Amino acid sequence: MSQAAKVLQLFKTLHRTRQQVFKNDARALEAARIKINEEFKSNKSEASPKKIEELLKIGSDVELLLRTSVIQGIHTDHNTLHWASCECVDF
């Protein structure tokens, strides 16, 4: 697969992951969309294959981190949070 194809695949994967991870949070969805687009745009003219590989690795690591480490809580009461995949937690 060419580097250009890898870059495009990573871009799409990051956006799909963003949509899954932040699906009920409009503010986080928009912030992540802007950040992904800014990062790819700022490196658009990169020509060094080595640097592109480094950036692809960073992007892949970010996607993995989003998919496996982000937890979102929802305030349901003054002192109660519900987690996306957990029972409620009282403070």
Coordinates of C-alpha atoms in Angstrom, one line a residue:
M1 CA 0.0 0.0 0.0
S2 CA 1.4 3.4 -0.9
Q3 CA 2.0 6.0 1.8
A4 CA -0.7 8.2 0.4
A5 CA -3.2 5.4 0.8
K6 CA -2.0 4.7 4.3
V7 CA -2.4 8.4 5.2
L8 CA -6.0 8.4 3.8
Q9 CA -6.8 5.2 5.6
L10 CA -5.6 6.5 8.9
F11 CA -7.5 9.8 8.4
K12 CA -10.7 7.9 7.9
T13 CA -10.0 5.5 10.7
L14 CA -9.4 8.4 13.2
H15 CA -12.7 10.0 12.1
R16 CA -14.7 6.7 12.5
T17 CA -13.1 6.2 15.9
R18 CA -14.0 9.7 16.9
Q19 CA -17.6 9.2 15.9
Q20 CA -17.8 6.0 18.0
V21 CA -16.0 7.2 21.1
F22 CA -17.8 10.6 21.3
K23 CA -21.1 9.6 19.8
N24 CA -23.3 11.4 22.3
D25 CA -21.0 14.4 22.9
A26 CA -21.4 17.1 20.2
R27 CA -18.7 19.3 21.7
A28 CA -16.1 16.5 21.9
L29 CA -17.1 15.3 18.4
E30 CA -16.5 18.8 16.9
A31 CA -13.3 19.4 18.9
A32 CA -11.8 16.0 17.8
R33 CA -12.9 16.6 14.2
I34 CA -11.1 20.0 14.2
K35 CA -8.0 18.6 15.8
I36 CA -7.7 15.6 13.4
N37 CA -8.2 17.9 10.4
E38 CA -5.7 20.5 11.7
E39 CA -3.0 17.8 12.3
F40 CA -3.4 16.3 8.8
K41 CA -3.5 19.7 7.2
S42 CA -0.4 20.9 9.0
N43 CA 1.6 17.9 7.7
K44 CA 0.1 17.9 4.2
S45 CA 3.2 19.0 2.5
E46 CA 5.5 16.6 4.3
A47 CA 7.7 14.8 1.7
S48 CA 10.1 12.7 3.8
P49 CA 9.0 9.1 3.7
K50 CA 10.7 8.6 7.1
K51 CA 8.8 11.5 8.7
I52 CA 5.5 10.3 7.1
E53 CA 6.0 6.9 8.7
E54 CA 6.7 8.5 12.1
L55 CA 3.5 10.5 11.7
L56 CA 1.5 7.4 10.7
K57 CA 2.8 5.7 13.8
I58 CA 1.7 8.6 16.0
G59 CA -1.7 8.7 14.4
S60 CA -2.2 4.9 14.9
D61 CA -1.2 5.2 18.5
V62 CA -3.7 8.1 19.0
E63 CA -6.4 6.0 17.4
L64 CA -5.6 3.0 19.7
L65 CA -5.6 5.3 22.7
L66 CA -9.0 6.8 21.9
R67 CA -10.5 3.4 21.3
T68 CA -9.1 1.8 24.5
S69 CA -8.6 4.5 27.1
V70 CA -11.3 7.2 26.8
I71 CA -14.2 6.9 29.3
Q72 CA -17.1 9.3 29.2
G73 CA -19.4 9.9 32.1
I74 CA -22.8 11.4 32.1
H75 CA -24.2 13.6 35.0
T76 CA -27.5 12.1 35.9
D77 CA -28.0 13.8 39.3
H78 CA -26.2 16.3 41.4
N79 CA -23.7 13.7 42.8
T80 CA -24.1 10.8 40.3
L81 CA -22.3 9.9 37.2
H82 CA -23.2 7.1 34.8
W83 CA -20.3 5.6 32.8
A84 CA -20.8 4.4 29.2
S85 CA -19.9 0.9 30.1
C86 CA -20.2 0.8 33.9
E87 CA -22.7 1.1 36.7
C88 CA -23.3 4.5 38.3
V89 CA -20.8 6.0 40.7
D90 CA -21.9 8.2 43.6
F91 CA -19.6 11.0 45.0

